[in-house]
PDB file of C-alpha atoms in Angstrom:
ATOM      1  CA  UNK A 539      -0.092  24.486  -5.310  1.00 39.00           C
ATOM      2  CA  UNK A 540       1.107  23.533  -1.847  1.00 44.00           C
ATOM      3  CA  UNK A 541       1.790  19.856  -1.299  1.00 44.00           C
ATOM      4  CA  UNK A 542       1.113  18.290   2.079  1.00 51.00           C
ATOM      5  CA  UNK A 543       3.994  16.740   3.952  1.00 69.00           C
ATOM      6  CA  UNK A 544       4.093  13.016   3.461  1.00 82.00           C
ATOM      7  CA  UNK A 545       6.178  10.276   4.923  1.00 88.00           C
ATOM      8  CA  UNK A 546       8.703   8.951   2.398  1.00 91.00           C
ATOM      9  CA  UNK A 547      10.569   6.607   4.765  1.00 95.00           C
ATOM     10  CA  UNK A 548       8.934   3.732   6.584  1.00 95.00           C
ATOM     11  CA  UNK A 549      10.390   1.346   9.180  1.00 95.00           C
ATOM     12  CA  UNK A 550       8.458  -1.578  10.562  1.00 95.00           C
ATOM     13  CA  UNK A 551       8.314  -5.304  10.963  1.00 95.00           C
ATOM     14  CA  UNK A 552       7.108  -6.770   7.697  1.00 96.00           C
ATOM     15  CA  UNK A 553       3.788  -8.482   7.229  1.00 97.00           C
ATOM     16  CA  UNK A 554       4.654 -10.963   4.494  1.00 97.00           C
ATOM     17  CA  UNK A 555       1.999 -12.277   2.127  1.00 97.00           C
ATOM     18  CA  UNK A 556       2.261 -14.634  -0.812  1.00 96.00           C
ATOM     19  CA  UNK A 557       1.717 -14.309  -4.540  1.00 97.00           C
ATOM     20  CA  UNK A 558      -1.547 -13.412  -6.283  1.00 98.00           C
ATOM     21  CA  UNK A 559      -3.171 -11.716  -3.290  1.00 98.00           C
ATOM     22  CA  UNK A 560      -6.390 -10.585  -4.920  1.00 97.00           C
ATOM     23  CA  UNK A 561      -8.755  -7.784  -4.009  1.00 97.00           C
ATOM     24  CA  UNK A 562     -11.215 -10.283  -2.541  1.00 96.00           C
ATOM     25  CA  UNK A 563      -8.560 -11.416  -0.071  1.00 97.00           C
ATOM     26  CA  UNK A 564      -7.679  -7.805   0.715  1.00 98.00           C
ATOM     27  CA  UNK A 565     -11.328  -6.795   1.170  1.00 97.00           C
ATOM     28  CA  UNK A 566     -13.820  -9.659   0.731  1.00 96.00           C
ATOM     29  CA  UNK A 567     -16.904  -8.994  -1.377  1.00 93.00           C
ATOM     30  CA  UNK A 568     -19.225  -9.943   1.466  1.00 95.00           C
ATOM     31  CA  UNK A 569     -18.277  -6.624   3.130  1.00 95.00           C
ATOM     32  CA  UNK A 570     -18.903  -4.358   0.131  1.00 93.00           C
ATOM     33  CA  UNK A 571     -22.011  -2.832   1.717  1.00 95.00           C
ATOM     34  CA  UNK A 572     -19.839  -1.245   4.430  1.00 95.00           C
ATOM     35  CA  UNK A 573     -19.247   2.451   3.731  1.00 93.00           C
ATOM     36  CA  UNK A 574     -17.523   3.647   6.917  1.00 96.00           C
ATOM     37  CA  UNK A 575     -13.768   3.733   6.125  1.00 95.00           C
ATOM     38  CA  UNK A 576     -12.822   2.743   9.690  1.00 96.00           C
ATOM     39  CA  UNK A 577     -15.036  -0.343   9.468  1.00 97.00           C
ATOM     40  CA  UNK A 578     -13.581  -1.135   6.045  1.00 97.00           C
ATOM     41  CA  UNK A 579     -10.085  -1.055   7.580  1.00 97.00           C
ATOM     42  CA  UNK A 580     -11.108  -3.450  10.354  1.00 97.00           C
ATOM     43  CA  UNK A 581     -11.830  -6.104   7.719  1.00 97.00           C
ATOM     44  CA  UNK A 582      -8.671  -5.619   5.690  1.00 98.00           C
ATOM     45  CA  UNK A 583      -6.956  -8.827   4.627  1.00 97.00           C
ATOM     46  CA  UNK A 584      -9.644 -10.897   6.333  1.00 96.00           C
ATOM     47  CA  UNK A 585      -9.652 -13.071   3.226  1.00 95.00           C
ATOM     48  CA  UNK A 586      -6.113 -14.089   4.251  1.00 96.00           C
ATOM     49  CA  UNK A 587      -6.489 -14.036   8.050  1.00 96.00           C
ATOM     50  CA  UNK A 588      -9.318 -12.309   9.967  1.00 94.00           C
ATOM     51  CA  UNK A 589      -6.900 -11.230  12.737  1.00 95.00           C
ATOM     52  CA  UNK A 590      -4.435  -9.269  10.578  1.00 96.00           C
ATOM     53  CA  UNK A 591      -6.145  -5.861  10.722  1.00 97.00           C
ATOM     54  CA  UNK A 592      -6.555  -5.901  14.497  1.00 95.00           C
ATOM     55  CA  UNK A 593      -2.842  -6.497  15.030  1.00 94.00           C
ATOM     56  CA  UNK A 594      -1.380  -4.359  12.238  1.00 96.00           C
ATOM     57  CA  UNK A 595       0.743  -1.368  13.309  1.00 95.00           C
ATOM     58  CA  UNK A 596      -0.022   2.156  12.076  1.00 95.00           C
ATOM     59  CA  UNK A 597       2.432   2.907   9.248  1.00 94.00           C
ATOM     60  CA  UNK A 598       3.240  -0.792   8.886  1.00 96.00           C
ATOM     61  CA  UNK A 599       4.829  -2.413   5.860  1.00 98.00           C
ATOM     62  CA  UNK A 600       3.305  -5.165   3.751  1.00 98.00           C
ATOM     63  CA  UNK A 601       5.577  -7.318   1.594  1.00 98.00           C
ATOM     64  CA  UNK A 602       4.113  -9.583  -1.072  1.00 98.00           C
ATOM     65  CA  UNK A 603       5.013 -11.647  -4.097  1.00 98.00           C
ATOM     66  CA  UNK A 604       3.889 -11.115  -7.648  1.00 98.00           C
ATOM     67  CA  UNK A 605       0.528  -9.826  -8.872  1.00 98.00           C
ATOM     68  CA  UNK A 606      -0.585  -8.122  -5.651  1.00 98.00           C
ATOM     69  CA  UNK A 607      -4.084  -6.653  -6.007  1.00 98.00           C
ATOM     70  CA  UNK A 608      -5.235  -8.825  -8.888  1.00 97.00           C
ATOM     71  CA  UNK A 609      -8.923  -9.558  -9.315  1.00 94.00           C
ATOM     72  CA  UNK A 610     -11.721  -7.019  -9.357  1.00 89.00           C
ATOM     73  CA  UNK A 611     -11.048  -3.319  -9.681  1.00 88.00           C
ATOM     74  CA  UNK A 612     -12.714  -2.387  -6.382  1.00 88.00           C
ATOM     75  CA  UNK A 613     -11.233   0.668  -4.699  1.00 93.00           C
ATOM     76  CA  UNK A 614     -12.235  -0.858  -1.366  1.00 95.00           C
ATOM     77  CA  UNK A 615      -9.008  -2.883  -1.384  1.00 97.00           C
ATOM     78  CA  UNK A 616      -6.770   0.198  -1.316  1.00 97.00           C
ATOM     79  CA  UNK A 617      -9.104   1.982   1.120  1.00 97.00           C
ATOM     80  CA  UNK A 618      -8.970  -1.036   3.438  1.00 98.00           C
ATOM     81  CA  UNK A 619      -5.152  -1.089   3.415  1.00 98.00           C
ATOM     82  CA  UNK A 620      -4.969   2.643   4.146  1.00 97.00           C
ATOM     83  CA  UNK A 621      -7.553   2.431   6.933  1.00 97.00           C
ATOM     84  CA  UNK A 622      -5.842  -0.617   8.436  1.00 98.00           C
ATOM     85  CA  UNK A 623      -2.722   1.540   8.775  1.00 97.00           C
ATOM     86  CA  UNK A 624      -0.486   0.354   5.933  1.00 97.00           C
ATOM     87  CA  UNK A 625       2.214   2.938   5.281  1.00 96.00           C
ATOM     88  CA  UNK A 626       3.552   1.258   2.153  1.00 97.00           C
ATOM     89  CA  UNK A 627       3.094  -1.974   0.231  1.00 98.00           C
ATOM     90  CA  UNK A 628       6.115  -3.602  -1.398  1.00 98.00           C
ATOM     91  CA  UNK A 629       5.556  -6.374  -3.914  1.00 98.00           C
ATOM     92  CA  UNK A 630       7.368  -8.039  -6.774  1.00 98.00           C
ATOM     93  CA  UNK A 631       4.590  -6.783  -9.059  1.00 98.00           C
ATOM     94  CA  UNK A 632       1.132  -5.222  -8.817  1.00 98.00           C
ATOM     95  CA  UNK A 633      -2.039  -5.609 -10.827  1.00 97.00           C
ATOM     96  CA  UNK A 634      -2.344  -2.527 -13.021  1.00 96.00           C
ATOM     97  CA  UNK A 635      -5.773  -1.323 -11.852  1.00 96.00           C
ATOM     98  CA  UNK A 636      -4.958  -1.892  -8.179  1.00 97.00           C
ATOM     99  CA  UNK A 637      -1.719   0.070  -8.630  1.00 97.00           C
ATOM    100  CA  UNK A 638      -3.619   3.030 -10.092  1.00 96.00           C
ATOM    101  CA  UNK A 639      -6.344   2.892  -7.424  1.00 97.00           C
ATOM    102  CA  UNK A 640      -3.809   2.782  -4.588  1.00 97.00           C
ATOM    103  CA  UNK A 641      -1.734   5.703  -5.880  1.00 97.00           C
ATOM    104  CA  UNK A 642      -4.886   7.731  -6.586  1.00 97.00           C
ATOM    105  CA  UNK A 643      -6.055   7.138  -3.005  1.00 97.00           C
ATOM    106  CA  UNK A 644      -2.649   8.053  -1.536  1.00 96.00           C
ATOM    107  CA  UNK A 645      -1.140   4.631  -0.725  1.00 97.00           C
ATOM    108  CA  UNK A 646       2.528   4.293  -1.751  1.00 97.00           C
ATOM    109  CA  UNK A 647       3.405   1.106  -3.628  1.00 97.00           C
ATOM    110  CA  UNK A 648       6.957  -0.043  -4.291  1.00 97.00           C
ATOM    111  CA  UNK A 649       7.904  -2.691  -6.827  1.00 97.00           C
ATOM    112  CA  UNK A 650      10.906  -4.782  -5.784  1.00 96.00           C
ATOM    113  CA  UNK A 651      11.671  -7.922  -7.787  1.00 94.00           C
ATOM    114  CA  UNK A 652      12.975 -10.756  -5.610  1.00 93.00           C
ATOM    115  CA  UNK A 653      11.853  -9.288  -2.280  1.00 95.00           C
ATOM    116  CA  UNK A 654       9.874 -12.448  -1.440  1.00 92.00           C
ATOM    117  CA  UNK A 655      13.113 -14.392  -1.229  1.00 93.00           C
ATOM    118  CA  UNK A 656      14.737 -11.841   1.073  1.00 93.00           C
ATOM    119  CA  UNK A 657      12.109 -10.871   3.667  1.00 94.00           C
ATOM    120  CA  UNK A 658      10.437 -13.162   6.164  1.00 93.00           C
ATOM    121  CA  UNK A 659       7.455 -12.402   8.415  1.00 93.00           C
ATOM    122  CA  UNK A 660       8.491 -10.149  11.274  1.00 93.00           C
ATOM    123  CA  UNK A 661      11.759  -8.972   9.698  1.00 94.00           C
ATOM    124  CA  UNK A 662      12.465  -5.324  10.447  1.00 95.00           C
ATOM    125  CA  UNK A 663      12.853  -3.350   7.225  1.00 96.00           C
ATOM    126  CA  UNK A 664      13.180   0.280   6.188  1.00 95.00           C
ATOM    127  CA  UNK A 665      11.846   1.610   2.896  1.00 95.00           C
ATOM    128  CA  UNK A 666      12.817   4.907   1.275  1.00 94.00           C
ATOM    129  CA  UNK A 667      10.388   5.536  -1.568  1.00 94.00           C
ATOM    130  CA  UNK A 668      12.297   8.581  -2.879  1.00 92.00           C
ATOM    131  CA  UNK A 669      15.740   6.962  -3.005  1.00 93.00           C
ATOM    132  CA  UNK A 670      14.334   3.620  -4.098  1.00 93.00           C
ATOM    133  CA  UNK A 671      15.927   1.387  -1.519  1.00 94.00           C
ATOM    134  CA  UNK A 672      14.856  -1.160   1.024  1.00 96.00           C
ATOM    135  CA  UNK A 673      17.184  -1.837   3.927  1.00 95.00           C
ATOM    136  CA  UNK A 674      16.925  -5.195   5.639  1.00 93.00           C
ATOM    137  CA  UNK A 675      17.774  -4.882   9.317  1.00 85.00           C
ATOM    138  CA  UNK A 676      19.874  -7.571  10.862  1.00 70.00           C
ATOM    139  CA  UNK A 677      21.858  -8.346   7.736  1.00 66.00           C
ATOM    140  CA  UNK A 678      21.987  -4.727   6.628  1.00 82.00           C
ATOM    141  CA  UNK A 679      21.447  -5.752   3.013  1.00 91.00           C
ATOM    142  CA  UNK A 680      20.107  -3.001   0.757  1.00 93.00           C
ATOM    143  CA  UNK A 681      17.733  -3.918  -2.056  1.00 94.00           C
ATOM    144  CA  UNK A 682      17.402  -1.418  -4.897  1.00 93.00           C
ATOM    145  CA  UNK A 683      13.941  -0.716  -6.257  1.00 94.00           C
ATOM    146  CA  UNK A 684      12.531   1.864  -8.629  1.00 93.00           C
ATOM    147  CA  UNK A 685      11.833   5.080  -6.705  1.00 90.00           C
ATOM    148  CA  UNK A 686       8.372   6.580  -6.870  1.00 90.00           C
ATOM    149  CA  UNK A 687       8.610   9.696  -8.958  1.00 83.00           C
ATOM    150  CA  UNK A 688       6.881  11.913 -11.446  1.00 91.00           C
ATOM    151  CA  UNK A 689       3.116  12.118 -11.480  1.00 93.00           C
ATOM    152  CA  UNK A 690       2.692   9.263  -8.979  1.00 94.00           C
ATOM    153  CA  UNK A 691       4.763  11.176  -6.402  1.00 94.00           C
ATOM    154  CA  UNK A 692       2.772  14.358  -7.079  1.00 94.00           C
ATOM    155  CA  UNK A 693      -0.445  12.463  -6.404  1.00 95.00           C
ATOM    156  CA  UNK A 694       0.930  10.817  -3.239  1.00 95.00           C
ATOM    157  CA  UNK A 695       2.387  14.099  -1.950  1.00 93.00           C
ATOM    158  CA  UNK A 696      -1.013  15.746  -2.272  1.00 94.00           C
ATOM    159  CA  UNK A 697      -2.688  12.902  -0.368  1.00 94.00           C
ATOM    160  CA  UNK A 698      -4.360  11.397  -3.432  1.00 95.00           C
ATOM    161  CA  UNK A 699      -5.755  12.408  -6.803  1.00 95.00           C
ATOM    162  CA  UNK A 700      -8.781  14.284  -5.404  1.00 95.00           C
ATOM    163  CA  UNK A 701      -6.744  16.546  -3.090  1.00 93.00           C
ATOM    164  CA  UNK A 702      -4.289  17.136  -5.948  1.00 94.00           C
ATOM    165  CA  UNK A 703      -7.068  18.232  -8.300  1.00 94.00           C
ATOM    166  CA  UNK A 704      -8.720  20.385  -5.615  1.00 94.00           C
ATOM    167  CA  UNK A 705      -5.416  22.151  -5.017  1.00 91.00           C
ATOM    168  CA  UNK A 706      -4.850  22.675  -8.740  1.00 88.00           C
ATOM    169  CA  UNK A 707      -8.343  24.097  -9.190  1.00 92.00           C
ATOM    170  CA  UNK A 708      -7.951  26.367  -6.165  1.00 91.00           C
ATOM    171  CA  UNK A 709      -4.687  27.792  -7.526  1.00 88.00           C
ATOM    172  CA  UNK A 710      -6.298  28.804 -10.844  1.00 77.00           C
TER     173      UNK A 710
END
C-alpha cells in the first residue's frame, strides 16, 4: 500500500478559539442541507464569527481550549474545517466522536494541555505532528504534545479512512 505524501509540519498565525467549541459553532445546523464541500467550507465557524472562513489561510492553524468539537456527531464539522483550509487543529482536549471523525476524514488534531494560556490570536506558531512539538515564534518556547502515531497516522497519511481502505483492498 502506497501512502500519499502529507504535510506533517505546519506554520501559521494562530486562530485562537475558546473552550467548548461545539459542532454547531463549527458548522451550524441551519446549513446542513448544503452538500457541496466548498460551500460547506465557506460557512465554517460561522457560529463563532461569520467572517472567519473568508479570511482563513490555506493550511492555517486553529488553537482552542478544552472539549473542541463537542455536541452532535455531524461529520460536517470536520469537513467544514478541511474545506476552510485548516491544516491542523490544536486543542487542550477534543470530544471523542469529533476526534474520530476528523482523523477519519484526514484532518490532523493535536492535543496540547495548557496551550490556551500560551498562544494568543495572531501568534505565529509551528507544529510538528510527528515529533510532537509546538514552537511558539517570538519567544521560541517549545511546547511538548503527544505525537500523532499508529493507526491515526496511517489514516492521515492515506488522506482519510476511505482512501486507506481503498488502498488496502487494491493491494489484496
